[in-house]
mmCIF file of the C-alpha atoms, coordinates in Angstrom:
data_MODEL
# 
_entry.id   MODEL 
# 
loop_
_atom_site.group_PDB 
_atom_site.id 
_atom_site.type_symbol 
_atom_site.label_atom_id 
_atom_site.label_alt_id 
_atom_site.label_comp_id 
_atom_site.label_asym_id 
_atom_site.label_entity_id 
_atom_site.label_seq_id 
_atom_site.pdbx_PDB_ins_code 
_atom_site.Cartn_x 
_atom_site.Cartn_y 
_atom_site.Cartn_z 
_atom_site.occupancy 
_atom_site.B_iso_or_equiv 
_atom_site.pdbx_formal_charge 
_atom_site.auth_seq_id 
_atom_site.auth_comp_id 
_atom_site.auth_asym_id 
_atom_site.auth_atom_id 
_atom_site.pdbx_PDB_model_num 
ATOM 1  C CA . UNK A 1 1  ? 0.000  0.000   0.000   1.00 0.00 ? 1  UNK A CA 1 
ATOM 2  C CA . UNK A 1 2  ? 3.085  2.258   0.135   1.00 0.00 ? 2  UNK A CA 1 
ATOM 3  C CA . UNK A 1 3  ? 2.923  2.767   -3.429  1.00 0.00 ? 3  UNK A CA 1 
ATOM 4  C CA . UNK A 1 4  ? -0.961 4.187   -2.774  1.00 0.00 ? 4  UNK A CA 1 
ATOM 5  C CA . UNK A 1 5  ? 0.558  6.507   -0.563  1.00 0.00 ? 5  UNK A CA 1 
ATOM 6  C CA . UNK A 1 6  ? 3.112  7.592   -2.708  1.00 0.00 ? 6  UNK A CA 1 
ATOM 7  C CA . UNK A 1 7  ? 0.785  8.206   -5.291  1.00 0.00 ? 7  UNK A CA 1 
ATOM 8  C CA . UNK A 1 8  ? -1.956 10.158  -3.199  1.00 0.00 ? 8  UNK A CA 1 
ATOM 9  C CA . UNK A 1 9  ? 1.386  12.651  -1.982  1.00 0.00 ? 9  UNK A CA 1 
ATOM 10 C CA . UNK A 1 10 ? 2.201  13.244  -5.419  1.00 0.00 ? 10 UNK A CA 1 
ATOM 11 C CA . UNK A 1 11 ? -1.424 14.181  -6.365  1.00 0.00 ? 11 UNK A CA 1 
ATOM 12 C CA . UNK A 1 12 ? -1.944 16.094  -3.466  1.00 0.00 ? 12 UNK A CA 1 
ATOM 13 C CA . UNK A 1 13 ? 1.695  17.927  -3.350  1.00 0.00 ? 13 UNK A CA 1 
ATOM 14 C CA . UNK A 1 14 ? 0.966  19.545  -6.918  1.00 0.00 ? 14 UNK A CA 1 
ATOM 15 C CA . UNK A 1 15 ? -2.374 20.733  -5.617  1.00 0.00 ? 15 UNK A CA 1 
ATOM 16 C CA . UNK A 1 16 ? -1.048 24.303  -4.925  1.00 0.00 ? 16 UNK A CA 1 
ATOM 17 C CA . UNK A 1 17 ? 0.598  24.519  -8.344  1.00 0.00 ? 17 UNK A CA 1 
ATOM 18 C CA . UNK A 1 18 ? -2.649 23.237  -9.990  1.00 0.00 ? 18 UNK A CA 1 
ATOM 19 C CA . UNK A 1 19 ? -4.326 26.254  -8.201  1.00 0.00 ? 19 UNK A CA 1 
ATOM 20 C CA . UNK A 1 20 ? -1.499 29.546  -8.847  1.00 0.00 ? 20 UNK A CA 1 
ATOM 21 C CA . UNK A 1 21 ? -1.397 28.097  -12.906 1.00 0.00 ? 21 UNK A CA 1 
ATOM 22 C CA . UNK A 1 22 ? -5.022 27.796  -13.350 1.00 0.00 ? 22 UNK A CA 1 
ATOM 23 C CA . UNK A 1 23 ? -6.334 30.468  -11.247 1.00 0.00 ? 23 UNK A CA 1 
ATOM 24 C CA . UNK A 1 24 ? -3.474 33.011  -11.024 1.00 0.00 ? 24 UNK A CA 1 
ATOM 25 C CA . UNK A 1 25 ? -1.964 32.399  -14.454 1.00 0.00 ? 25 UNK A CA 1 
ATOM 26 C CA . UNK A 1 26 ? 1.213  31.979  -12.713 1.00 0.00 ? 26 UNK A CA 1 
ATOM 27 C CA . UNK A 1 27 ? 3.325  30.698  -15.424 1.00 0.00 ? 27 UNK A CA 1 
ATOM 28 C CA . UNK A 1 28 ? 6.172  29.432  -12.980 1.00 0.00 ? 28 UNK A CA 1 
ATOM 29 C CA . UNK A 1 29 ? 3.731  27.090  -11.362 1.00 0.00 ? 29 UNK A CA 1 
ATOM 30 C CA . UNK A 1 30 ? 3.134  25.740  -14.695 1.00 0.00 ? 30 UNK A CA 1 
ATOM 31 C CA . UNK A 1 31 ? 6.413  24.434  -15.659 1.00 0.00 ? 31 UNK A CA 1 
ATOM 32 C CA . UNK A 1 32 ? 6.266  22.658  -12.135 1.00 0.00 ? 32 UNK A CA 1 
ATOM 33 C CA . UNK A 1 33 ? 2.717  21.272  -13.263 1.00 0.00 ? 33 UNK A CA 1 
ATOM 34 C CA . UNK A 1 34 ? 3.959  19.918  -15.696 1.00 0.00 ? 34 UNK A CA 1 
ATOM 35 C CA . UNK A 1 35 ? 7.410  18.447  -13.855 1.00 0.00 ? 35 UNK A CA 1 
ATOM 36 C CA . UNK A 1 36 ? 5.235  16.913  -11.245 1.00 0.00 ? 36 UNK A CA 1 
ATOM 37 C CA . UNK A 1 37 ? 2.917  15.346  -13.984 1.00 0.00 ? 37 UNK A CA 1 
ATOM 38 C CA . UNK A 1 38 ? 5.887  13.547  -15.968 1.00 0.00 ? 38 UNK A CA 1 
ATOM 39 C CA . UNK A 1 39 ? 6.980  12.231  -11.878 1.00 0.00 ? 39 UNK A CA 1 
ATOM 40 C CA . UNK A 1 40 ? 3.361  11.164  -12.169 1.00 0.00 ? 40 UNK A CA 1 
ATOM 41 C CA . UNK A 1 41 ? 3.551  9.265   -15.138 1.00 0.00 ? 41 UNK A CA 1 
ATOM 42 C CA . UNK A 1 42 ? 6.853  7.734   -14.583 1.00 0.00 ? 42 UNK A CA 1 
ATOM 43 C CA . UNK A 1 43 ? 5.882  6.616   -11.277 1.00 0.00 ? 43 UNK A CA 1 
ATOM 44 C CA . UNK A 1 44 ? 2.602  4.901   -12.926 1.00 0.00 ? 44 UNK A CA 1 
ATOM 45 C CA . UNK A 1 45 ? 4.393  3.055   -14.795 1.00 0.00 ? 45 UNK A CA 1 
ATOM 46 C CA . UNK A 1 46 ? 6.102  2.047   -12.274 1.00 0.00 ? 46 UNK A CA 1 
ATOM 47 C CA . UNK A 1 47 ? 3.454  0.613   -10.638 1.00 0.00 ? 47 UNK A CA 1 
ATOM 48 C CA . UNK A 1 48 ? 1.644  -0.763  -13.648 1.00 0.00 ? 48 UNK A CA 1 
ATOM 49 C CA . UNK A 1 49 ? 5.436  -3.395  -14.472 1.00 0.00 ? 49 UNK A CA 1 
ATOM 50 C CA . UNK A 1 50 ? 5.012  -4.149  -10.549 1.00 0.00 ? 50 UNK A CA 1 
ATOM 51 C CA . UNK A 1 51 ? 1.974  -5.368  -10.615 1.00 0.00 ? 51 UNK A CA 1 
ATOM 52 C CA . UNK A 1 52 ? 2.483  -6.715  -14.116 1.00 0.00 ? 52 UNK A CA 1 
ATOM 53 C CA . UNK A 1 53 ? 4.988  -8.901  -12.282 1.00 0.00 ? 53 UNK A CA 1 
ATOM 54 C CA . UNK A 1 54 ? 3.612  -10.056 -9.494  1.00 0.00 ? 54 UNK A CA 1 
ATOM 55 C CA . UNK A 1 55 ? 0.625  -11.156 -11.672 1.00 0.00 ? 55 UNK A CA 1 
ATOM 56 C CA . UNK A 1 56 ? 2.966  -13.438 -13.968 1.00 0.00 ? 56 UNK A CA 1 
ATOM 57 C CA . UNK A 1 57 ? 5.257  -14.754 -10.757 1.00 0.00 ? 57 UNK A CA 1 
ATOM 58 C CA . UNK A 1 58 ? 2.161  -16.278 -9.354  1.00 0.00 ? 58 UNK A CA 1 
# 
């Protein structure tokens, strides 16, 4: 469940950046947007060849 976790504090850390870009137009807090959405991805596929393995090891 640690990965959950992980996950959820990712999500939730870019919260505040979501907000300034969208709402402020604080261009800044887009580039970091978009940095914290690539950790996202990365870090999804990280989880999707985990699980992919533990499937095919059982």
């Amino acid at each position: 469940m640690s990965r959950f976790s992980e996950l959820k504090d990712l999500v939730l850390g870019l919260e505040a950046d979501f907000e300034k870009f969208y709402d402020k137009q604080n261009q800044a807090a887009g580039t970091r947007v978009r940095k914290g959405m690539q950790d996202l991805k990365n870090l999804a596929q990280a989880i999707r060849t985990e699980v992919q393995d533990k499937k095919n090891t059982k």
